[in-house]
CSV table of C-alpha atoms in Angstrom, one decimal:
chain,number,residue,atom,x,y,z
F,1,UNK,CA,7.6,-6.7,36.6
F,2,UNK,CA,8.7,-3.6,34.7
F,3,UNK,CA,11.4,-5.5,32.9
F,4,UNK,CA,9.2,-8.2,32.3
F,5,UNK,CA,6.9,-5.7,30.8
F,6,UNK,CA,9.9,-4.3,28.6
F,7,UNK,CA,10.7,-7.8,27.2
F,8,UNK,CA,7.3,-8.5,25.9
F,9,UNK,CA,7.1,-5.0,24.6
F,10,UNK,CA,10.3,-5.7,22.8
F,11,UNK,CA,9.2,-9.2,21.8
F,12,UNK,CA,6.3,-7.5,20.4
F,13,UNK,CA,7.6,-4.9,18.7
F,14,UNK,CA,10.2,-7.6,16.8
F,15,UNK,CA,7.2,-10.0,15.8
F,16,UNK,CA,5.2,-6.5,14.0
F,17,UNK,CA,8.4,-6.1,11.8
F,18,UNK,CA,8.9,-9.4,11.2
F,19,UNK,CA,5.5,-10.2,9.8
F,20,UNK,CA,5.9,-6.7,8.2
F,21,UNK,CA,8.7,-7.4,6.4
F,22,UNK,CA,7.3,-10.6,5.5
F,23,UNK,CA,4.2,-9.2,4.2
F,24,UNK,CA,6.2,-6.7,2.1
F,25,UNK,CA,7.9,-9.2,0.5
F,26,UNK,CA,4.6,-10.8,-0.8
F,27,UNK,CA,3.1,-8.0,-2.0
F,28,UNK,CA,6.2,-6.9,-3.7
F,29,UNK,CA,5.5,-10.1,-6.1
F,30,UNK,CA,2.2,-9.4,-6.2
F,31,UNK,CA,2.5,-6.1,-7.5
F,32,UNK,CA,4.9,-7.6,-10.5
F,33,UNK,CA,2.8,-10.5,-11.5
F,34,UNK,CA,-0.6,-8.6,-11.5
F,35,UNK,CA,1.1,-5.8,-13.2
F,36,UNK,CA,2.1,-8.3,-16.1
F,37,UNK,CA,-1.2,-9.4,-16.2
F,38,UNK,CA,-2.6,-6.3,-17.0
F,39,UNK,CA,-0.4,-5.4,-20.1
F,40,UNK,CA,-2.4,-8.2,-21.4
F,41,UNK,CA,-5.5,-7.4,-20.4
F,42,UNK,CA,-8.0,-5.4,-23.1
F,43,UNK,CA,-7.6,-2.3,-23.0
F,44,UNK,CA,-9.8,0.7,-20.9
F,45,UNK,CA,-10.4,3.5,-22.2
F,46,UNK,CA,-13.6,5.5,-21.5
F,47,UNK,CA,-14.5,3.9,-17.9
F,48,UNK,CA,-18.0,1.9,-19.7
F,49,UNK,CA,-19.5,-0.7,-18.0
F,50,UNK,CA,-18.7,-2.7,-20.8
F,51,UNK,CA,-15.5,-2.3,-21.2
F,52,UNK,CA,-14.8,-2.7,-17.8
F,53,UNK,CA,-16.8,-5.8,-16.8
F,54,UNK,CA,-14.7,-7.3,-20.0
F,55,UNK,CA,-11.3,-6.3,-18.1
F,56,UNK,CA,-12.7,-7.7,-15.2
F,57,UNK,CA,-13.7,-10.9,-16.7
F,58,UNK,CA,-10.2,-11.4,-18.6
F,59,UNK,CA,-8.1,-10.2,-15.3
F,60,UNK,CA,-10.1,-13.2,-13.3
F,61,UNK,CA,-8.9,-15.6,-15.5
F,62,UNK,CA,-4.7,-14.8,-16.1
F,63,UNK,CA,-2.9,-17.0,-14.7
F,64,UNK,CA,-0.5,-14.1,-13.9
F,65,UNK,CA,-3.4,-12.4,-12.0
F,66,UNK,CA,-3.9,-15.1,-10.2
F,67,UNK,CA,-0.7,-15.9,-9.0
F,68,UNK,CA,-0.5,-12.4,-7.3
F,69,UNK,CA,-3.6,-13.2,-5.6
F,70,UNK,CA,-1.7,-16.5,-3.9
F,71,UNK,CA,1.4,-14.0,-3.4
F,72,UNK,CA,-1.2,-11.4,-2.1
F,73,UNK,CA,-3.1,-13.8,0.5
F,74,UNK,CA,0.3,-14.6,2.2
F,75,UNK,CA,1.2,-10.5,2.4
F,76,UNK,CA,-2.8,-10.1,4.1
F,77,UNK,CA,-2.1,-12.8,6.5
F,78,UNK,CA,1.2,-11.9,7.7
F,79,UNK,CA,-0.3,-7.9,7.6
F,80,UNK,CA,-3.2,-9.3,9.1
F,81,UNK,CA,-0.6,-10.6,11.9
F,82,UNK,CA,1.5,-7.5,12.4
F,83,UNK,CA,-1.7,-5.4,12.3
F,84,UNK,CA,-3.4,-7.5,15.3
F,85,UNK,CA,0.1,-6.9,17.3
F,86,UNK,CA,1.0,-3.9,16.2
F,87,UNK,CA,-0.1,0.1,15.4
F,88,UNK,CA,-1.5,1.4,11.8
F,89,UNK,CA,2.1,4.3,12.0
F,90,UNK,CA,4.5,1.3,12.3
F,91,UNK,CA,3.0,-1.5,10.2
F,92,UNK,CA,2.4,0.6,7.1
F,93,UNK,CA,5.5,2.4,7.3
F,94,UNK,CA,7.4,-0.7,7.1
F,95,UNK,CA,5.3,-2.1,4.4
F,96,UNK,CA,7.0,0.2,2.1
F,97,UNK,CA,9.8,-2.0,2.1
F,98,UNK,CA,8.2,-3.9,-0.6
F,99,UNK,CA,10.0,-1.4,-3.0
F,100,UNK,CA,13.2,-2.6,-2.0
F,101,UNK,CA,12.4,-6.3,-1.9
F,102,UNK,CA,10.9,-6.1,-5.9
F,103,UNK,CA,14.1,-4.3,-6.9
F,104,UNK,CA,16.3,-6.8,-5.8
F,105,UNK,CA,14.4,-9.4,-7.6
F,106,UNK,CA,13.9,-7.4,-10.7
F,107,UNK,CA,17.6,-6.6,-10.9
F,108,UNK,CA,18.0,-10.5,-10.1
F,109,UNK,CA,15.4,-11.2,-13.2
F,110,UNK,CA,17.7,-9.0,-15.6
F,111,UNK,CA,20.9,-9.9,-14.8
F,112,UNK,CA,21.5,-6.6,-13.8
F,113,UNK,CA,23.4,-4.4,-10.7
F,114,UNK,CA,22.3,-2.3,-8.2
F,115,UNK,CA,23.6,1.5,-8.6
F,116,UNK,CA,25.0,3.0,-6.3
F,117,UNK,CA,22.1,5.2,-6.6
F,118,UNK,CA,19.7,3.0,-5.7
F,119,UNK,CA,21.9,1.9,-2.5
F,120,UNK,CA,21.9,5.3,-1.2
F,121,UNK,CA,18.6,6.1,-1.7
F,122,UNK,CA,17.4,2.1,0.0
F,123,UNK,CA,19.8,3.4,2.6
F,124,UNK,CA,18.0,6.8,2.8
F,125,UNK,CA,14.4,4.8,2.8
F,126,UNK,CA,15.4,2.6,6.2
F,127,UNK,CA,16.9,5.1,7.8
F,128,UNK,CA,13.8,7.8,7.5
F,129,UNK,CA,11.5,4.9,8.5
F,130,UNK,CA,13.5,3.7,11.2
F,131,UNK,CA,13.7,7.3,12.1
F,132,UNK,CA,10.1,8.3,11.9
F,133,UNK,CA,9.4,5.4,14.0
F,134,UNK,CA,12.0,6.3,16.6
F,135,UNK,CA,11.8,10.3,17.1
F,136,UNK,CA,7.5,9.9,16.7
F,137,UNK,CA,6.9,7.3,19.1
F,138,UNK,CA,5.0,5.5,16.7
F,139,UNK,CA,7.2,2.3,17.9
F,140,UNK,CA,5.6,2.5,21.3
F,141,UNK,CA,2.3,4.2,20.8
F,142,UNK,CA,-0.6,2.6,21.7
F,143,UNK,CA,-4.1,2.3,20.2
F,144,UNK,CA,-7.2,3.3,22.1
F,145,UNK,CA,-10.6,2.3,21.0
F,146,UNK,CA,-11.4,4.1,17.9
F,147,UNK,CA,-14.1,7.2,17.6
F,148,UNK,CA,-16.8,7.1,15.8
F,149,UNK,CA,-17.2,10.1,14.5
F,150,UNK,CA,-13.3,10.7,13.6
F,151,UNK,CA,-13.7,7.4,11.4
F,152,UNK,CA,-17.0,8.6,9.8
F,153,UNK,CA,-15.5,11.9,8.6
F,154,UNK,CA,-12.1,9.9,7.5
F,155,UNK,CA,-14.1,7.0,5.8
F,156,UNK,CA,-16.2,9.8,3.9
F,157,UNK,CA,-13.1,11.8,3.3
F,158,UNK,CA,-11.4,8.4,2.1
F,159,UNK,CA,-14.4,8.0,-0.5
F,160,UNK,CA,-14.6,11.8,-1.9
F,161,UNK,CA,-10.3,11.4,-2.4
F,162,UNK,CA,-11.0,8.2,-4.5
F,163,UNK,CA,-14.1,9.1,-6.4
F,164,UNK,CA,-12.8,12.8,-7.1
F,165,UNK,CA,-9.2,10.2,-8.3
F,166,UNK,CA,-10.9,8.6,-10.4
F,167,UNK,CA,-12.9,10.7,-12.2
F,168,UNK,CA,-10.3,12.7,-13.3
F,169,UNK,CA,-8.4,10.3,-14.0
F,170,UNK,CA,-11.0,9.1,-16.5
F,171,UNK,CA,-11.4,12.7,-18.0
F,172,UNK,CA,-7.5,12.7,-18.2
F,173,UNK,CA,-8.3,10.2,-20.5
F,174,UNK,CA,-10.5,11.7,-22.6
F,175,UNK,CA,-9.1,14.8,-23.1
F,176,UNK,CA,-5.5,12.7,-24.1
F,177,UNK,CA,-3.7,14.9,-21.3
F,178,UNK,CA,-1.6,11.3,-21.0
F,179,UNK,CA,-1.7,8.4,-19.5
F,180,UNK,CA,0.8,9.2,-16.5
F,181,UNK,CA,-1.7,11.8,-14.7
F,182,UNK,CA,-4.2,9.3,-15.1
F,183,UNK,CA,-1.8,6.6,-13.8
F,184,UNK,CA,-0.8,8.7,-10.9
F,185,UNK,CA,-4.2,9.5,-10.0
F,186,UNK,CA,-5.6,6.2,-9.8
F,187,UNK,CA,-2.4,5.6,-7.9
F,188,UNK,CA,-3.2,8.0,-5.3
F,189,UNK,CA,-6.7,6.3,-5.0
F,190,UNK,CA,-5.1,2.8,-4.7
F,191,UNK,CA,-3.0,4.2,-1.9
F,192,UNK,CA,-6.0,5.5,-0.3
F,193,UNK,CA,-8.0,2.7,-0.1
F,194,UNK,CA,-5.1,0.3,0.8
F,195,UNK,CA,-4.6,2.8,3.9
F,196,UNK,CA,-8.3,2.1,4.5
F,197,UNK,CA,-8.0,-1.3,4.2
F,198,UNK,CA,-5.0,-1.6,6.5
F,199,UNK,CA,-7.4,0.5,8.8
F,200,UNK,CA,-10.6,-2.0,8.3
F,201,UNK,CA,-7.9,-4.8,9.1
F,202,UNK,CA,-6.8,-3.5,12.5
F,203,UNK,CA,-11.1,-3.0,13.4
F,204,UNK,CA,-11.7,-6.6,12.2
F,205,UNK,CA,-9.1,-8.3,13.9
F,206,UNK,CA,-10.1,-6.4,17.4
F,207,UNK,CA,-13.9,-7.5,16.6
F,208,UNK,CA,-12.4,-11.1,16.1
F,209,UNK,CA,-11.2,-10.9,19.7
F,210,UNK,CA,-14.9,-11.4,21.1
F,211,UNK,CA,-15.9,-14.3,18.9
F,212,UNK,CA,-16.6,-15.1,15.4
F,213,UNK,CA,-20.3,-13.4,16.1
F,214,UNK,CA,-19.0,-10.3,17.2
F,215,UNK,CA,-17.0,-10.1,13.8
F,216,UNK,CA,-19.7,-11.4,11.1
F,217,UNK,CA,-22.3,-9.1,12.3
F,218,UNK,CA,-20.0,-6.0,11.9
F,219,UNK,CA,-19.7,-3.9,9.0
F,220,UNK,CA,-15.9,-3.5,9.3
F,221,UNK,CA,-15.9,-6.7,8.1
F,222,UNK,CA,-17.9,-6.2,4.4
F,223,UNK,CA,-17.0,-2.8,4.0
F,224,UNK,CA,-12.8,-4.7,4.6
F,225,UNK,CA,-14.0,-7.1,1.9
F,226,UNK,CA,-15.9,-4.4,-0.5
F,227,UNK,CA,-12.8,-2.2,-0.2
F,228,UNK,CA,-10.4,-4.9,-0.8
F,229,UNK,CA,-11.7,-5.8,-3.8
F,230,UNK,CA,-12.1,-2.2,-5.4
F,231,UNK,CA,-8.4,-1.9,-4.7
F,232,UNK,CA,-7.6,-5.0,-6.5
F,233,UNK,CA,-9.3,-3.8,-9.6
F,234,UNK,CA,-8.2,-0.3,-9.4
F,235,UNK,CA,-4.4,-1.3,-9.4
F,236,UNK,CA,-5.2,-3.5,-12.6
F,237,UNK,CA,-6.4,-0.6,-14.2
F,238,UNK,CA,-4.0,2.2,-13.0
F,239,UNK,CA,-1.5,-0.8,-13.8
F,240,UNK,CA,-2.7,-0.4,-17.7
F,241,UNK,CA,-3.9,3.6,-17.8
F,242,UNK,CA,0.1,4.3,-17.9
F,243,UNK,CA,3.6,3.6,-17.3
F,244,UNK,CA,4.0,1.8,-13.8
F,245,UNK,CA,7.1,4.7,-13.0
F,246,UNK,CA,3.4,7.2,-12.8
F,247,UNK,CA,0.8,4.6,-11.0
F,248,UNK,CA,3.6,2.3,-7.6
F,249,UNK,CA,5.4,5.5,-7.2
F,250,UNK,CA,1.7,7.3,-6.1
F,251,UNK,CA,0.1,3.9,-4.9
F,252,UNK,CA,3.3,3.8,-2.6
F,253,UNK,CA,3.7,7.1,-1.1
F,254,UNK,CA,-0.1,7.4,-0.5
F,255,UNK,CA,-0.8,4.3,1.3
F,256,UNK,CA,2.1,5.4,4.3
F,257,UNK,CA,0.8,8.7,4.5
F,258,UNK,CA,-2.4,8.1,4.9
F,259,UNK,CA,-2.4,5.5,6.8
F,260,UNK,CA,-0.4,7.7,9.8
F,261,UNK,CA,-2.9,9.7,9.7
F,262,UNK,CA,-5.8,7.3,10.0
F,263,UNK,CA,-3.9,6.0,13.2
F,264,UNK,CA,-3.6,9.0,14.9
F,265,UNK,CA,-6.9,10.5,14.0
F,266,UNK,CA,-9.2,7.5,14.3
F,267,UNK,CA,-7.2,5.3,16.5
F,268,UNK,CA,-5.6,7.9,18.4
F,269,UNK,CA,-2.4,6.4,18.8
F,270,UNK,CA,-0.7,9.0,20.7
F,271,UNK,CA,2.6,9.8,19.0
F,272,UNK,CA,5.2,12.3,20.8
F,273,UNK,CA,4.2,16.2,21.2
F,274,UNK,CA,6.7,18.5,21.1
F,275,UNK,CA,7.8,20.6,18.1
F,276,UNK,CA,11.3,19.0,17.9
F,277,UNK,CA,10.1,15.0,18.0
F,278,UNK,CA,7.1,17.2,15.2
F,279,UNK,CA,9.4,18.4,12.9
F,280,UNK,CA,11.9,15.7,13.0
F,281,UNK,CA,8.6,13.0,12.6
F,282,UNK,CA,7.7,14.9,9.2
F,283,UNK,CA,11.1,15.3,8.0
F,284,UNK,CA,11.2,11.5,8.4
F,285,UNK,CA,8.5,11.3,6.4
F,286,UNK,CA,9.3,13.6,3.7
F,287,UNK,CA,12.6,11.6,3.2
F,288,UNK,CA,10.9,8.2,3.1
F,289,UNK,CA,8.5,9.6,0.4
F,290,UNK,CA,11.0,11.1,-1.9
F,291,UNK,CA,12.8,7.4,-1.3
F,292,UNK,CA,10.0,5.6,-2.2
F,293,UNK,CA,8.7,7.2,-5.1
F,294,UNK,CA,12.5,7.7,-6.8
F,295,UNK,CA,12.9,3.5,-5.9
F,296,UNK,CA,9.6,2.8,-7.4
F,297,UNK,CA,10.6,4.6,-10.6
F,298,UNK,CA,13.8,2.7,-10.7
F,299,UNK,CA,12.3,0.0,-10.0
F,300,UNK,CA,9.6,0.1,-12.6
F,301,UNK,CA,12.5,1.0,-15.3
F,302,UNK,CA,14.2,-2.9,-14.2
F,303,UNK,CA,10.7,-4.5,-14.0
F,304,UNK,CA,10.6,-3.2,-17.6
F,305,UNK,CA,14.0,-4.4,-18.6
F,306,UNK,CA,13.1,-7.7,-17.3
F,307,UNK,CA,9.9,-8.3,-19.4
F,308,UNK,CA,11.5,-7.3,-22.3
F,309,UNK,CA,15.0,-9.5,-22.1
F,310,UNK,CA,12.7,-12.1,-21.2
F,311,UNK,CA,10.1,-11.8,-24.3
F,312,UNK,CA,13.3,-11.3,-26.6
């Protein structure tokens, strides 16, 4: 029985990366189509209603825009997947993969190499995640049913980050401090509700579990869909408030982070104790944040190259 039990664990554990590595890949396109899309989108300057119900309105219909949403509906579904089968600290952390799947294809776009920089540091991103997975746990944690009042106070925390984001962000703009604090700011809030989202997720798909009912008449469902779509618009205008090497660097480190923390505090998956497995959990994830936000700089430097071989 116990090595049955060990097979479907491992089973289990390979189908969560699987889909997560999957889903990475789609949003990885996503995030380069809908980032296009916003460099043609008007421009937003103050945070009025008017000017952003106009960005809005033009973002709905780009082609580009919408082609991230197809590219983004296959990255939900197979997140969707690995999120049913697997924890919030092992899911997310593998999501940030995407960086290294959109660097490829941007290199592949500009008909250029990758440095031997950029190996060391993709090597340096897959070994602190596999590492953090390993030396926390997370791989074999388990979720309990989630708290009430620990999700309250990280839902409310969740909304104060973004709000207190993005209103700077907007006063960055006004007082010309430049355009990469306000990027990175709204970055920070698009990493924070995509952490929430990925947390929603993971309550909707245990809801779904007890019938179709049981899911409709829950609010983890709405508040999934309002959240989902105020990230969506966020990115677009993070995407356009500055360079993208200010906005997917913050957007990617945020989103892991958080979302290890909304695991263990509102799903309480029990990671290990100890100050040893501790210490060598955060230097794990110190490593894969420096990785990710140095890649997602690259990266946005040969998503840049591309555009502009391609509109020359």
């Amino acid at each position: 029985m116990c090595a049955n039990g060990n097979g479907r664990e491992r089973v289990s554990l390979i189908s969560v990366v699987a889909a997560s590595l999957g889903s990475a890949a789609f949003f990885s396109v996503s995030t380069a189509l809908r980032h296009r899309s916003a460099g043609q989108m008007p421009r937003v300057h103050h945070f009025r209603p008017n000017e952003l119900l106009g960005f809005a309105a033009a973002t709905l219909r780009h082609p580009l825009w919408l082609g991230g949403i197809l590219a983004d509906v296959g990255g939900l579904g197979l997140q969707v997947l690995a999120l049913h089968l697997g924890s919030l600290t092992v899911v997310q952390p593998l999501l940030v993969s995407a960086v290294l799947f959109a660097l490829i294809v941007g290199h592949w776009v500009a008909g250029t190499r990758i440095s031997r920089r950029e190996v060391v540091l993709g090597a340096v991103l897959v070994l602190s995640v596999a590492g953090f997975l390993i030396v926390s746990g997370a791989a074999t944690a388990q979720a309990d049913r989630t708290d009430r009042l620990p999700a309250s106070l990280a839902a409310a925390t969740s909304l104060v980050v973004v709000a207190g984001c993005v209103i700077t962000s907007r006063r960055a703009t006004r007082r010309k401090l430049g355009s990469r604090r306000a990027a990175a700011l709204l970055g920070v809030a698009v990493g924070t509700i995509y952490a929430g989202t990925a947390a929603l997720i993971k309550a909707s798909t245990n809801l779904a579990q007890h019938g179709p009912a049981a899911l409709l008449t829950s609010w983890q469902l709405y508040a999934l869909l309002a959240a989902g779509a105020l990230g969506l618009f966020l990115a677009q205008v993070a995407f356009q408030a500055g360079p993208l090497t200010a906005s997917l660097p913050a957007t990617a480190t945020t989103d892991p982070l958080v979302s290890v923390l909304l695991g263990v505090v509102v799903y309480d998956e029990r990671l290990r104790s100890g100050v040893l497995p501790l210490l060598l959990s955060l230097l794990s994830l110190v490593l894969m944040s420096a990785a990710v936000a140095l890649l997602s700089q690259v990266r946005a430097v040969v998503e840049t190259t591309a555009r502009t071989q391609k509109m020359a």
